[in-house]
Amino acid sequence: MCTSQLALLQVFFLMVPEGIWPQPSFSPSGDVPTPSDVGPGSPGGTLQSSSEGSETPWPVSGISTVDPTVVTPSAPGNGTVDLFPVLPVCVCDLTPGTCDINCCCDKDCYLLHPRTVFSFCLPGSVRSSSWMCVDNSLIFRSNSPFPSRVFMDSNGIRQFCVHVNNSKLNYFQKLQKVSATHFEALATEFGSGSFTSAFQTKLPPPHYRAGDPILTYFPKWSVISLLRQPAGVGAGGLCAESNPAGFLESKSTTCARFFKNLTSSCTSDPALNAASYYNFSVLKVPKGMTDLQNMKFQVPVTLISQAGSPLLSGNTCQNVVSQVIYEIETNGTFGIQKVSVSFGQTNLTVEPGTSLQQHFLIRFRAFQQSTAASLTGPRSGNPGYIVGKPLLALTGDISHSMTLLQSQGDGICSVKRYEVQFGVNAVSGCKLRLKKVDCSHLQQEIYETLHGKTSPEHVAIFGNAVPAQKREWTRILSRNCSVSAMRCTSCCVIPVSLEIQVLWAYIGLQSNPQAHVSGARFLYQCQSIKDFQQVTEIPLTTVVTFVDITQKPDPPRGQHRIDWKLPFDFFFPFKVAFSKGVDSQKGSASPILILCLLVLGVLKLETK
C-alpha cells in the first residue's frame, strides 16, 4: 500500500526556503497535448524523458530559457516517448507532395523527430504542453509519473521542469452557438473596429446657416443638387463648375472657357444655355429634403429677363450666356423666400481657340424690403469708410462703385471691371482693340473704357452716403487731354492712362476715428497717334492712389504736478543758528520752532 501511494507524485526537497513553490508554465501555443500523448512513468517512479523532439519549457515568468544542457536519464527497458506528438489535422501542410518548412506535422517530410531538422515548429503543428518548474538545487529525487527535464536558463540557473498533462489546453472549453437573436451581442462583445460603420440616418438641419451650400431640386429627374457658382482656377482662370454658392454670401466670380470645336459646343454645352441656370427649384430650408413632394419647401427660379437658347447661324454662335445674376431674398430662419435670375448674352465667332469669359453674381437681401431700400446699394461704412470696401461714386442720381480696367485671359479689355477699394492703391491695364472710326468717336470710346460706361461725377464723402443728399457727395475734379498742347495738327490725341487720386482723412474721436474722402480727381495722360486708322490695338492703364491727409491733434497732457524747489542756501540761517546756539543761545527753542513751522506749512500746501 505504501508503494502505491508513493507512486502518485513524490518530490523530495533538500532545502526549501520560505516563499519558493513550483510555478506552472506553458509552452508556445503550437504545442497541444492529450492524455494519450505522454505515457506515465515506470512503476518504480523512474523519470521518462526524451532528449529529442521536446520543446524548451517556460520555467518561471520573466525567465527566458535556453537549450537544455542536462537531461534526466530514461528508465532502462522503456521506450522513449515523444513529448510533442504531431496532430492528426495538419493545418500548415499547404503544398501537397512537398515538405513545408517548419511544419512539424507534414507527413511529406518523413521526419520522426522534426525538431532535429527544423529550427522551430509552426503554431498548430504540435500539441500544447504545460510545465511546472522549480530550481534544480531543490530537487533530490523525482517520483513524478510525468516526464521531466532539467534546463539551463539565461542566467545559468538549472531549472527542473515536469511536463503536466492538461487536456484543456487542446480543446475550446465551450462551443459558440450563433443565432439571429444574439448575433449582434456576440459581434459587439468579441468584435473590434470595422472598416464599415453602421449606417446612421442623419436628419438635415432645420434651417440654413451662413456659408451653407444651397440645395436645389430637379423635379424632372428627382435629383437633389447644389446651387453652383462657377469660379476661375489656375493661371488661366478656367471655370470650375463644382464651386457651391454659400448662403448669405454675396459674391462675384469670373472664369474663362475655351472651345476646341465651338460648332458642336454651341448647342450642346449646358454652360452656354440660359435654361440650365433656372430649370430647377431651390429648397427653402434643408429639411425640405425629407419631403420633396411638398411644394411649400420649394422656391421656383423666376426669370427676370428673357434669354434665348444658343443658336448656330452660319459662322456665329448666338445667344451665348456671358453673365448670370441671381437675386435671393431670405427671411431669417424661415429660409429662402424668392429667387430670380437675369442673364447677359453675347455672340461668338466660330474659329479655332475661341474663348468666352463668364461672370456670375449672387446677391442676398432681406425679404419684403421697401422699394427705396432695395434701390440703395450696400454701404461701404457707417458712417466712415472701411478699408477694402468699394469707393462709392455718383452719376446723376444713381450710386455705383468706382471701377478699374480688367483684362481677359488674352489681355484684351473685358466688359467686367474691378471695383476700386477704399484705401487700397491699385494699378491695372489691358489692350483695347480699336475700331475703324473717326478720331472723336475713338476718343469717346477710350474715355468710356478708362472710367467706365457711366462717368463718375461725384464721390461719396462717407461710406453711408445717400444719393438724394447732395451734400454727402463731393465733385470729382477732372483734367482731360488738351488738344491745343499737341503740336501735331493731323494727329489724333487719345488718352492712354487714367490716374485716380483720392485725398482722405480720419475725423472724430481718436478712440473711434471715421475715414472720409476730402476730394478726388481724374488725371488723364494722352498720346498723339498718326495714322490711327492703321492701329489695331492700344495698351491702356488705370492707377488708383489714396493719400492720407489726416492732421493728428497734440497728445493730451496730464494733470499739473507741484514740484517744490528750495534755494540751495535755504537752511543756511538754521545751520548758523544751531552752530552758535550752544554758546550764545543755550536753552532757546526758537530756531527749532521756526523750522517746524516752515515744514508744516509746506506739507499743508502739498495736501491742498
Coordinates of C-alpha atoms in Angstrom, one line a residue:
M1 CA 0.0 0.0 0.0
C2 CA 2.8 2.4 0.8
T3 CA 4.3 1.7 -2.6
S4 CA 1.1 2.6 -4.4
Q5 CA 0.8 5.8 -2.5
L6 CA 4.3 6.9 -3.3
A7 CA 3.7 6.3 -7.0
L8 CA 1.4 9.2 -7.3
L9 CA 3.7 12.2 -7.1
Q10 CA 6.6 12.4 -4.7
V11 CA 9.3 15.0 -4.9
F12 CA 11.7 15.4 -2.0
F13 CA 13.5 18.6 -1.4
L14 CA 16.9 19.0 0.2
M15 CA 16.0 22.5 1.4
V16 CA 13.0 24.6 0.5
P17 CA 13.3 28.3 1.5
E18 CA 10.2 30.1 2.5
G19 CA 8.3 31.6 -0.4
I20 CA 9.6 29.2 -3.1
W21 CA 7.0 27.0 -4.7
P22 CA 6.7 25.3 -8.1
Q23 CA 5.2 27.5 -10.8
P24 CA 3.2 26.4 -13.8
S25 CA 4.4 27.3 -17.2
F26 CA 3.0 26.8 -20.7
S27 CA 4.9 26.2 -23.9
P28 CA 4.1 28.2 -27.0
S29 CA 0.6 28.0 -28.4
G30 CA 1.6 25.5 -31.0
D31 CA 2.0 22.6 -28.5
V32 CA -1.2 20.9 -27.5
P33 CA -1.0 17.5 -25.6
T34 CA -3.7 15.0 -24.8
P35 CA -3.8 12.2 -22.1
S36 CA -2.7 9.6 -24.6
D37 CA 0.2 11.6 -25.9
V38 CA 2.5 11.3 -22.9
G39 CA 2.7 7.9 -21.2
P40 CA 3.2 7.5 -17.5
G41 CA 6.5 6.8 -15.9
S42 CA 7.7 3.4 -14.8
P43 CA 6.1 1.8 -11.8
G44 CA 9.3 2.4 -9.8
G45 CA 9.0 6.1 -10.4
T46 CA 11.9 6.4 -12.8
L47 CA 11.6 9.5 -14.9
Q48 CA 10.6 9.2 -18.6
S49 CA 12.3 11.7 -20.8
S50 CA 13.4 12.2 -24.3
S51 CA 16.4 14.2 -25.4
E52 CA 15.0 14.9 -28.8
G53 CA 11.8 16.3 -30.1
S54 CA 10.9 18.2 -26.9
E55 CA 10.3 21.9 -26.7
T56 CA 12.1 24.1 -24.2
P57 CA 9.6 24.9 -21.4
W58 CA 8.9 28.3 -19.8
P59 CA 10.1 27.7 -16.2
V60 CA 9.2 30.8 -14.3
S61 CA 7.6 34.0 -15.5
G62 CA 10.2 36.5 -16.6
I63 CA 13.0 33.9 -17.1
S64 CA 13.8 33.1 -20.7
T65 CA 15.0 29.6 -21.4
V66 CA 17.9 28.3 -23.5
D67 CA 18.7 24.9 -25.0
P68 CA 18.7 22.1 -22.4
T69 CA 22.0 21.1 -21.0
V70 CA 21.1 18.4 -18.5
V71 CA 18.6 15.7 -19.1
T72 CA 17.3 13.2 -16.6
P73 CA 18.1 9.6 -17.9
S74 CA 15.3 7.4 -19.1
A75 CA 14.5 4.2 -17.3
P76 CA 16.1 1.2 -18.8
G77 CA 13.9 -1.0 -20.8
N78 CA 11.3 1.7 -21.5
G79 CA 10.9 3.2 -25.0
T80 CA 11.4 6.9 -25.4
V81 CA 8.1 8.9 -25.5
D82 CA 7.7 11.9 -27.8
L83 CA 6.6 14.7 -25.6
F84 CA 5.3 16.7 -28.5
P85 CA 3.4 14.3 -30.8
V86 CA 2.1 15.6 -34.1
L87 CA -1.6 16.4 -34.7
P88 CA -3.9 14.3 -37.0
V89 CA -5.1 17.5 -38.8
C90 CA -2.1 19.4 -40.2
V91 CA -3.0 23.0 -40.8
C92 CA 0.4 24.1 -42.2
D93 CA 0.5 21.3 -44.8
L94 CA -0.2 23.7 -47.7
T95 CA 1.9 22.1 -50.5
P96 CA 0.8 18.6 -51.4
G97 CA 3.6 16.2 -52.1
T98 CA 6.2 18.7 -50.7
C99 CA 7.7 19.1 -47.3
D100 CA 6.6 22.5 -45.9
I101 CA 9.4 24.2 -43.9
N102 CA 8.9 24.2 -40.1
C103 CA 5.6 22.2 -40.5
C104 CA 6.3 19.5 -37.9
C105 CA 3.1 17.6 -38.7
D106 CA 3.7 17.4 -42.5
K107 CA 3.9 13.7 -43.4
D108 CA 5.7 14.6 -46.6
C109 CA 8.7 15.5 -44.6
Y110 CA 9.1 11.8 -43.3
L111 CA 10.7 13.0 -40.1
L112 CA 10.5 11.0 -36.9
H113 CA 11.7 13.9 -34.9
P114 CA 11.1 17.2 -36.9
R115 CA 12.8 19.4 -34.4
T116 CA 16.1 17.8 -35.3
V117 CA 15.7 19.4 -38.8
F118 CA 13.5 22.4 -38.3
S119 CA 14.5 25.4 -36.1
F120 CA 11.0 25.6 -34.7
C121 CA 7.5 24.2 -35.3
L122 CA 4.8 26.3 -36.8
P123 CA 1.9 27.0 -34.5
G124 CA -0.7 24.3 -34.8
S125 CA 1.7 21.6 -35.9
V126 CA 2.3 20.2 -32.4
R127 CA 0.2 20.0 -29.3
S128 CA 0.3 22.4 -26.4
S129 CA 2.2 21.4 -23.3
S130 CA 2.2 22.5 -19.7
W131 CA 5.3 22.6 -17.4
M132 CA 5.9 23.0 -13.7
C133 CA 9.4 24.3 -13.0
V134 CA 11.5 24.9 -9.8
D135 CA 15.2 25.5 -9.1
N136 CA 17.0 22.2 -9.7
S137 CA 19.0 22.6 -6.5
L138 CA 15.8 22.0 -4.5
I139 CA 15.3 18.6 -6.1
F140 CA 16.8 15.4 -4.6
R141 CA 14.7 12.8 -6.4
S142 CA 11.6 12.8 -8.6
N143 CA 9.0 10.1 -8.5
S144 CA 6.6 12.0 -10.8
P145 CA 4.7 9.9 -13.3
F146 CA 5.0 12.7 -15.8
P147 CA 8.1 13.3 -18.0
S148 CA 10.6 15.8 -16.6
R149 CA 13.7 17.6 -17.8
V150 CA 16.4 19.9 -16.5
F151 CA 17.1 23.1 -18.4
M152 CA 19.6 25.9 -18.1
D153 CA 18.0 29.4 -18.2
S154 CA 19.6 32.6 -19.5
N155 CA 21.1 33.3 -16.0
G156 CA 22.9 30.0 -15.9
I157 CA 20.5 28.5 -13.2
R158 CA 19.3 25.0 -13.7
Q159 CA 15.5 24.6 -13.7
F160 CA 13.8 21.3 -13.0
C161 CA 10.6 21.1 -15.1
V162 CA 7.8 18.5 -15.0
H163 CA 5.6 18.0 -18.1
V164 CA 2.0 18.0 -16.9
N165 CA -0.8 16.5 -18.9
N166 CA -3.6 19.1 -19.2
S167 CA -6.2 18.2 -21.8
K168 CA -8.0 21.6 -21.5
L169 CA -5.1 23.1 -23.4
N170 CA -6.1 21.3 -26.6
Y171 CA -9.8 22.0 -26.8
F172 CA -12.1 25.0 -26.7
Q173 CA -13.9 24.9 -23.4
K174 CA -17.3 26.0 -24.9
L175 CA -18.7 25.7 -28.4
Q176 CA -20.1 29.0 -29.5
K177 CA -23.6 28.7 -31.0
V178 CA -24.7 31.7 -33.1
S179 CA -28.3 32.6 -33.9
A180 CA -30.0 35.7 -35.3
T181 CA -31.2 36.7 -31.8
H182 CA -27.8 37.1 -30.3
F183 CA -25.6 37.6 -33.3
E184 CA -25.3 41.4 -32.7
A185 CA -24.4 40.8 -29.0
L186 CA -21.6 38.4 -29.8
A187 CA -20.2 40.7 -32.5
T188 CA -20.2 43.6 -30.1
E189 CA -18.6 41.5 -27.3
F190 CA -15.8 39.9 -29.2
G191 CA -15.5 42.1 -32.2
S192 CA -13.4 45.2 -32.7
G193 CA -13.3 48.2 -35.1
S194 CA -14.6 47.7 -38.6
F195 CA -13.8 49.4 -41.9
T196 CA -17.5 49.9 -42.4
S197 CA -19.5 51.7 -39.8
A198 CA -23.2 51.2 -39.2
F199 CA -25.4 53.3 -41.4
Q200 CA -26.9 56.1 -39.4
T201 CA -29.6 58.4 -40.9
K202 CA -28.7 62.0 -40.2
L203 CA -31.5 64.4 -40.3
P204 CA -30.8 67.6 -42.2
P205 CA -30.7 70.8 -40.2
P206 CA -33.9 72.8 -39.8
H207 CA -32.6 75.9 -41.5
Y208 CA -29.6 77.3 -43.4
R209 CA -26.6 78.7 -41.6
A210 CA -24.3 81.4 -43.1
G211 CA -22.0 79.7 -45.6
D212 CA -24.0 76.5 -46.0
P213 CA -24.4 75.3 -49.6
I214 CA -27.9 76.0 -51.0
L215 CA -29.9 72.9 -52.0
T216 CA -31.6 72.6 -55.4
Y217 CA -34.1 70.1 -56.7
F218 CA -34.6 68.9 -60.3
P219 CA -38.1 67.5 -60.5
K220 CA -37.6 66.1 -64.0
W221 CA -35.0 63.7 -62.7
S222 CA -35.9 63.7 -59.0
V223 CA -32.3 64.7 -58.2
I224 CA -31.1 66.9 -55.3
S225 CA -28.1 69.0 -56.1
L226 CA -26.4 72.3 -55.0
L227 CA -26.6 75.8 -56.4
R228 CA -23.4 76.3 -58.3
Q229 CA -21.3 79.5 -58.8
P230 CA -18.5 78.7 -61.3
A231 CA -15.2 80.3 -60.3
G232 CA -11.9 80.6 -62.1
V233 CA -9.0 78.4 -61.1
G234 CA -5.4 78.2 -62.2
A235 CA -3.4 80.8 -64.1
G236 CA -5.8 80.8 -67.0
G237 CA -8.9 81.2 -64.7
L238 CA -10.7 78.2 -66.2
C239 CA -14.2 77.6 -64.9
A240 CA -14.6 75.2 -62.1
E241 CA -18.2 74.0 -62.1
S242 CA -18.2 72.4 -58.7
N243 CA -17.9 75.6 -56.7
P244 CA -21.0 75.9 -54.5
A245 CA -22.8 79.1 -53.6
G246 CA -22.8 79.9 -49.9
F247 CA -25.9 81.0 -48.0
L248 CA -25.9 84.8 -47.3
E249 CA -22.5 85.1 -49.0
S250 CA -23.0 87.7 -51.8
K251 CA -20.1 87.1 -54.2
S252 CA -19.0 87.8 -57.7
T253 CA -16.8 85.3 -59.7
T254 CA -15.3 85.4 -63.2
C255 CA -13.9 82.5 -65.2
A256 CA -12.9 81.6 -68.8
R257 CA -14.0 78.8 -71.1
F258 CA -12.0 77.7 -74.2
F259 CA -13.6 75.7 -77.0
K260 CA -11.8 73.4 -79.4
N261 CA -14.9 72.9 -81.6
L262 CA -17.5 75.6 -81.0
T263 CA -19.7 74.3 -83.8
S264 CA -20.6 71.3 -81.7
S265 CA -20.4 73.0 -78.3
C266 CA -22.7 75.9 -79.3
T267 CA -25.9 73.9 -78.8
S268 CA -24.7 71.0 -76.7
D269 CA -22.8 72.7 -73.9
P270 CA -25.2 73.4 -71.0
A271 CA -22.8 76.2 -69.7
L272 CA -23.8 78.3 -72.7
N273 CA -27.5 77.7 -72.4
A274 CA -29.5 80.0 -70.1
A275 CA -32.1 77.3 -69.4
S276 CA -29.6 75.3 -67.4
Y277 CA -29.4 78.1 -64.8
Y278 CA -33.1 78.1 -63.9
N279 CA -34.6 74.6 -64.8
F280 CA -34.7 73.7 -61.1
S281 CA -36.2 74.8 -57.8
V282 CA -34.4 75.9 -54.6
L283 CA -35.2 74.4 -51.3
K284 CA -36.3 77.0 -48.7
V285 CA -34.7 75.1 -45.8
P286 CA -32.5 71.9 -45.8
K287 CA -35.3 69.9 -44.1
G288 CA -37.2 70.1 -47.3
M289 CA -35.1 67.1 -48.5
T290 CA -37.2 64.8 -46.3
D291 CA -40.4 65.7 -48.2
L292 CA -39.7 66.6 -51.8
Q293 CA -43.3 66.2 -52.8
N294 CA -44.3 69.1 -50.6
M295 CA -44.1 72.2 -52.7
K296 CA -44.1 74.6 -49.8
F297 CA -40.4 73.8 -49.3
Q298 CA -39.5 74.6 -52.9
V299 CA -39.0 78.0 -54.5
P300 CA -39.0 78.3 -58.3
V301 CA -36.4 80.4 -60.0
T302 CA -38.0 83.4 -61.6
L303 CA -36.7 84.6 -64.9
I304 CA -36.4 88.4 -65.0
S305 CA -35.2 89.0 -68.5
Q306 CA -35.9 86.8 -71.5
A307 CA -33.0 84.8 -72.7
G308 CA -32.9 82.8 -75.9
S309 CA -31.4 79.4 -76.5
P310 CA -28.0 79.2 -78.2
L311 CA -28.3 79.1 -82.0
L312 CA -25.6 78.4 -84.6
S313 CA -26.2 80.7 -87.5
G314 CA -23.5 80.4 -90.2
N315 CA -20.2 81.2 -88.6
T316 CA -21.7 82.7 -85.4
C317 CA -22.9 81.1 -82.2
Q318 CA -25.7 83.4 -80.9
N319 CA -27.3 83.8 -77.5
V320 CA -24.3 82.6 -75.6
V321 CA -24.6 83.2 -71.8
S322 CA -21.9 85.7 -70.7
Q323 CA -23.3 86.8 -67.3
V324 CA -25.6 85.3 -64.7
I325 CA -27.0 87.3 -61.8
Y326 CA -29.0 85.6 -59.0
E327 CA -31.1 87.7 -56.6
I328 CA -32.0 85.7 -53.5
E329 CA -34.3 87.0 -50.8
T330 CA -34.2 85.4 -47.4
N331 CA -36.2 85.7 -44.2
G332 CA -34.0 84.6 -41.3
T333 CA -34.6 81.0 -40.1
F334 CA -37.6 80.7 -42.5
G335 CA -35.1 80.3 -45.3
I336 CA -35.1 81.4 -48.9
Q337 CA -38.3 83.1 -50.0
K338 CA -37.6 84.3 -53.5
V339 CA -35.0 83.5 -56.2
S340 CA -34.7 85.5 -59.5
V341 CA -32.2 85.3 -62.3
S342 CA -31.1 87.6 -65.2
F343 CA -28.7 87.0 -68.0
G344 CA -26.3 88.8 -70.2
Q345 CA -25.8 87.2 -73.6
T346 CA -23.3 87.6 -76.4
N347 CA -22.4 86.1 -79.8
L348 CA -19.2 84.2 -80.5
T349 CA -17.4 83.7 -83.8
V350 CA -16.7 80.1 -84.7
E351 CA -12.9 79.9 -85.0
P352 CA -10.1 77.7 -83.6
G353 CA -9.3 78.5 -80.0
T354 CA -12.4 80.6 -79.3
S355 CA -12.7 81.7 -75.7
L356 CA -15.5 83.1 -73.5
Q357 CA -15.3 85.0 -70.2
Q358 CA -18.4 84.4 -68.0
H359 CA -19.4 86.4 -64.9
F360 CA -21.5 85.0 -62.1
L361 CA -23.0 87.2 -59.4
I362 CA -25.1 86.2 -56.4
R363 CA -26.7 88.8 -54.2
F364 CA -28.7 88.2 -51.0
R365 CA -31.1 90.7 -49.4
A366 CA -33.8 90.7 -46.8
F367 CA -37.3 89.6 -47.9
Q368 CA -40.1 92.2 -48.3
Q369 CA -37.8 95.2 -48.5
S370 CA -39.2 98.6 -49.4
T371 CA -38.6 99.9 -52.9
A372 CA -36.5 102.7 -51.7
A373 CA -34.3 100.5 -49.6
S374 CA -33.9 98.0 -52.4
L375 CA -32.6 100.7 -54.7
T376 CA -30.0 101.7 -52.2
G377 CA -26.8 99.7 -52.6
P378 CA -24.7 98.2 -49.8
R379 CA -22.8 100.7 -47.6
S380 CA -19.0 100.9 -47.6
G381 CA -19.1 102.1 -43.9
N382 CA -21.4 103.6 -41.4
P383 CA -20.5 106.4 -41.4
G384 CA -16.8 106.3 -42.2
Y385 CA -15.3 104.2 -44.9
I386 CA -13.9 100.8 -44.1
V387 CA -10.6 99.9 -45.8
G388 CA -11.3 97.4 -48.6
K389 CA -14.9 98.4 -49.2
P390 CA -15.9 99.9 -52.6
L391 CA -15.4 103.6 -53.2
L392 CA -18.8 105.0 -53.9
A393 CA -19.4 107.2 -56.9
L394 CA -22.5 109.1 -58.2
T395 CA -23.6 109.7 -61.8
G396 CA -26.7 111.7 -62.0
D397 CA -28.9 110.3 -59.3
I398 CA -27.5 106.7 -59.5
S399 CA -25.0 105.5 -57.0
H400 CA -22.5 102.9 -58.0
S401 CA -18.9 101.7 -57.3
M402 CA -15.9 103.3 -59.0
T403 CA -14.2 100.8 -61.2
L404 CA -10.9 99.9 -62.9
L405 CA -9.9 98.2 -66.1
Q406 CA -9.9 94.4 -66.2
S407 CA -8.4 92.2 -68.8
Q408 CA -9.5 88.8 -70.2
G409 CA -7.2 85.8 -70.3
D410 CA -5.7 87.0 -73.6
G411 CA -5.1 90.5 -72.2
I412 CA -7.9 92.2 -74.1
C413 CA -10.0 94.7 -72.2
S414 CA -13.1 93.0 -70.6
V415 CA -16.6 94.2 -70.1
K416 CA -16.2 93.2 -66.5
R417 CA -14.3 95.7 -64.3
Y418 CA -12.6 95.7 -60.9
E419 CA -14.0 97.7 -58.0
V420 CA -11.9 100.5 -56.5
Q421 CA -11.4 99.5 -52.9
F422 CA -11.1 102.3 -50.3
G423 CA -7.6 102.7 -49.0
V424 CA -6.1 100.2 -51.5
N425 CA -3.7 101.5 -54.1
A426 CA -4.0 99.6 -57.4
V427 CA -2.9 99.5 -61.0
S428 CA -4.5 97.6 -63.9
G429 CA -4.2 97.5 -67.6
C430 CA -5.4 95.8 -70.8
K431 CA -5.3 96.1 -74.6
L432 CA -8.1 97.8 -76.4
R433 CA -8.9 96.7 -79.9
L434 CA -9.6 99.8 -82.0
K435 CA -12.5 100.0 -84.4
K436 CA -12.4 101.8 -87.8
V437 CA -14.0 105.1 -86.6
D438 CA -13.1 108.7 -86.7
C439 CA -10.9 110.4 -84.1
S440 CA -13.8 111.9 -82.0
H441 CA -15.5 108.5 -81.7
L442 CA -12.2 106.9 -80.9
Q443 CA -11.6 109.3 -78.1
Q444 CA -15.0 108.8 -76.6
E445 CA -14.6 105.0 -76.7
I446 CA -11.3 105.1 -74.9
Y447 CA -12.6 107.6 -72.3
E448 CA -15.5 105.2 -71.6
T449 CA -13.1 102.3 -71.4
L450 CA -10.9 104.1 -68.8
H451 CA -13.6 105.4 -66.4
G452 CA -16.5 103.1 -67.3
K453 CA -19.6 103.5 -69.4
T454 CA -21.0 105.7 -66.7
S455 CA -18.6 108.5 -66.0
P456 CA -18.4 109.2 -62.2
E457 CA -19.3 112.8 -61.4
H458 CA -19.2 112.8 -57.6
V459 CA -17.6 110.6 -54.9
A460 CA -19.2 109.8 -51.6
I461 CA -17.7 111.6 -48.6
F462 CA -18.7 108.9 -46.2
G463 CA -19.5 105.2 -46.7
N464 CA -23.2 105.6 -46.0
A465 CA -23.9 108.4 -48.4
V466 CA -27.4 108.6 -49.8
P467 CA -27.8 109.7 -53.5
A468 CA -30.6 112.1 -52.7
Q469 CA -28.5 114.0 -50.2
K470 CA -26.2 116.0 -52.4
R471 CA -24.2 117.5 -49.5
E472 CA -22.9 114.0 -48.7
W473 CA -21.1 113.9 -52.1
T474 CA -18.1 115.9 -53.4
R475 CA -17.5 116.7 -57.1
I476 CA -14.6 114.9 -58.8
L477 CA -12.1 117.2 -60.4
S478 CA -11.2 116.0 -63.9
R479 CA -8.4 117.1 -66.3
N480 CA -8.9 115.7 -69.8
C481 CA -6.5 115.7 -72.7
S482 CA -5.6 119.1 -74.1
V483 CA -5.6 119.1 -77.9
S484 CA -4.0 122.5 -78.1
A485 CA -1.0 121.4 -76.2
M486 CA -0.2 119.0 -79.0
R487 CA 1.7 120.5 -82.0
C488 CA 0.6 117.8 -84.4
T489 CA -2.5 119.0 -86.4
S490 CA -3.1 115.8 -88.3
C491 CA -2.8 113.5 -85.3
C492 CA -5.5 112.0 -83.1
V493 CA -4.9 112.7 -79.4
I494 CA -6.2 109.9 -77.3
P495 CA -6.0 109.1 -73.5
V496 CA -3.8 106.1 -72.7
S497 CA -3.8 106.3 -68.9
L498 CA -6.0 107.4 -66.1
E499 CA -4.8 108.2 -62.6
I500 CA -7.4 108.4 -59.9
Q501 CA -6.2 110.4 -56.9
V502 CA -8.2 110.3 -53.6
L503 CA -7.5 112.5 -50.6
W504 CA -8.9 111.2 -47.4
A505 CA -8.5 111.7 -43.6
Y506 CA -9.7 110.5 -40.3
I507 CA -12.0 112.7 -38.3
G508 CA -13.8 112.3 -34.9
L509 CA -12.6 110.8 -31.7
Q510 CA -9.2 109.1 -31.7
S511 CA -10.8 106.2 -29.9
N512 CA -13.2 105.7 -32.8
P513 CA -11.9 107.5 -35.9
Q514 CA -14.1 107.7 -39.1
A515 CA -12.5 107.8 -42.5
H516 CA -13.9 110.3 -45.0
V517 CA -13.0 111.4 -48.5
S518 CA -11.8 115.0 -48.8
G519 CA -11.5 115.2 -52.5
A520 CA -10.8 113.2 -55.7
R521 CA -9.6 114.0 -59.2
F522 CA -9.1 112.2 -62.6
L523 CA -5.8 112.9 -64.4
Y524 CA -5.6 111.6 -68.0
Q525 CA -2.3 111.1 -69.8
C526 CA -2.6 111.4 -73.5
Q527 CA -0.7 110.4 -76.6
S528 CA -0.9 111.6 -80.2
I529 CA -1.1 108.9 -82.9
K530 CA -0.5 109.3 -86.5
D531 CA -2.4 107.1 -89.0
F532 CA -4.7 105.9 -86.2
Q533 CA -6.7 104.0 -88.8
Q534 CA -3.9 101.6 -89.1
V535 CA -3.6 100.9 -85.4
T536 CA -5.4 97.8 -84.2
E537 CA -4.6 97.6 -80.5
I538 CA -3.5 100.2 -77.9
P539 CA -2.5 99.5 -74.3
L540 CA -4.4 101.3 -71.5
T541 CA -3.6 101.7 -67.9
T542 CA -5.5 102.9 -64.8
V543 CA -3.9 103.8 -61.5
V544 CA -5.5 104.5 -58.1
T545 CA -3.7 106.3 -55.3
F546 CA -5.1 107.1 -51.8
V547 CA -3.4 109.9 -49.9
D548 CA -3.8 110.2 -46.1
I549 CA -4.0 113.9 -45.1
T550 CA -5.1 113.3 -41.5
Q551 CA -3.9 116.0 -39.2
K552 CA -3.4 114.5 -35.8
P553 CA -4.0 116.7 -32.7
D554 CA -1.5 117.3 -30.0
P555 CA -1.3 114.5 -27.5
P556 CA -3.3 115.1 -24.3
R557 CA -1.5 116.4 -21.3
G558 CA -1.8 115.1 -17.8
Q559 CA -2.6 117.0 -14.6
H560 CA -0.2 119.6 -13.3
R561 CA 2.1 118.3 -10.6
I562 CA 3.7 120.6 -8.0
D563 CA 7.4 120.3 -7.9
W564 CA 8.8 122.1 -4.9
K565 CA 12.2 123.5 -5.2
L566 CA 14.1 125.4 -2.5
P567 CA 17.1 127.6 -2.9
F568 CA 20.4 125.9 -2.2
D569 CA 21.1 128.1 0.8
F570 CA 17.7 127.8 2.3
F571 CA 18.9 126.1 5.5
F572 CA 21.9 128.3 6.0
P573 CA 20.4 130.5 8.7
F574 CA 19.4 127.5 10.6
K575 CA 22.8 125.9 10.4
V576 CA 24.3 129.2 11.7
A577 CA 21.8 129.3 14.5
F578 CA 22.5 125.8 15.6
S579 CA 26.2 126.2 15.4
K580 CA 26.1 129.2 17.6
G581 CA 23.2 128.2 19.8
V582 CA 25.4 126.2 22.0
D583 CA 27.2 129.2 23.3
S584 CA 25.0 132.2 22.8
Q585 CA 21.5 130.8 22.9
K586 CA 21.5 128.0 25.3
G587 CA 18.1 126.8 26.1
S588 CA 16.5 128.8 23.3
A589 CA 13.9 126.8 21.2
S590 CA 13.2 129.5 18.7
P591 CA 15.2 128.0 15.7
I592 CA 13.6 124.6 16.2
L593 CA 10.2 126.2 16.4
I594 CA 10.7 128.2 13.2
L595 CA 11.9 125.1 11.3
C596 CA 8.9 123.1 12.4
L597 CA 6.5 125.9 11.3
L598 CA 8.1 126.0 7.9
V599 CA 7.9 122.2 7.4
L600 CA 4.2 122.2 8.4
G601 CA 3.4 125.0 6.0
V602 CA 5.0 123.1 3.1
L603 CA 3.1 119.9 3.9
K604 CA -0.1 121.9 4.2
L605 CA 0.4 123.3 0.7
E606 CA 1.1 119.9 -0.8
T607 CA -2.1 118.5 0.6
K608 CA -4.3 121.2 -0.9

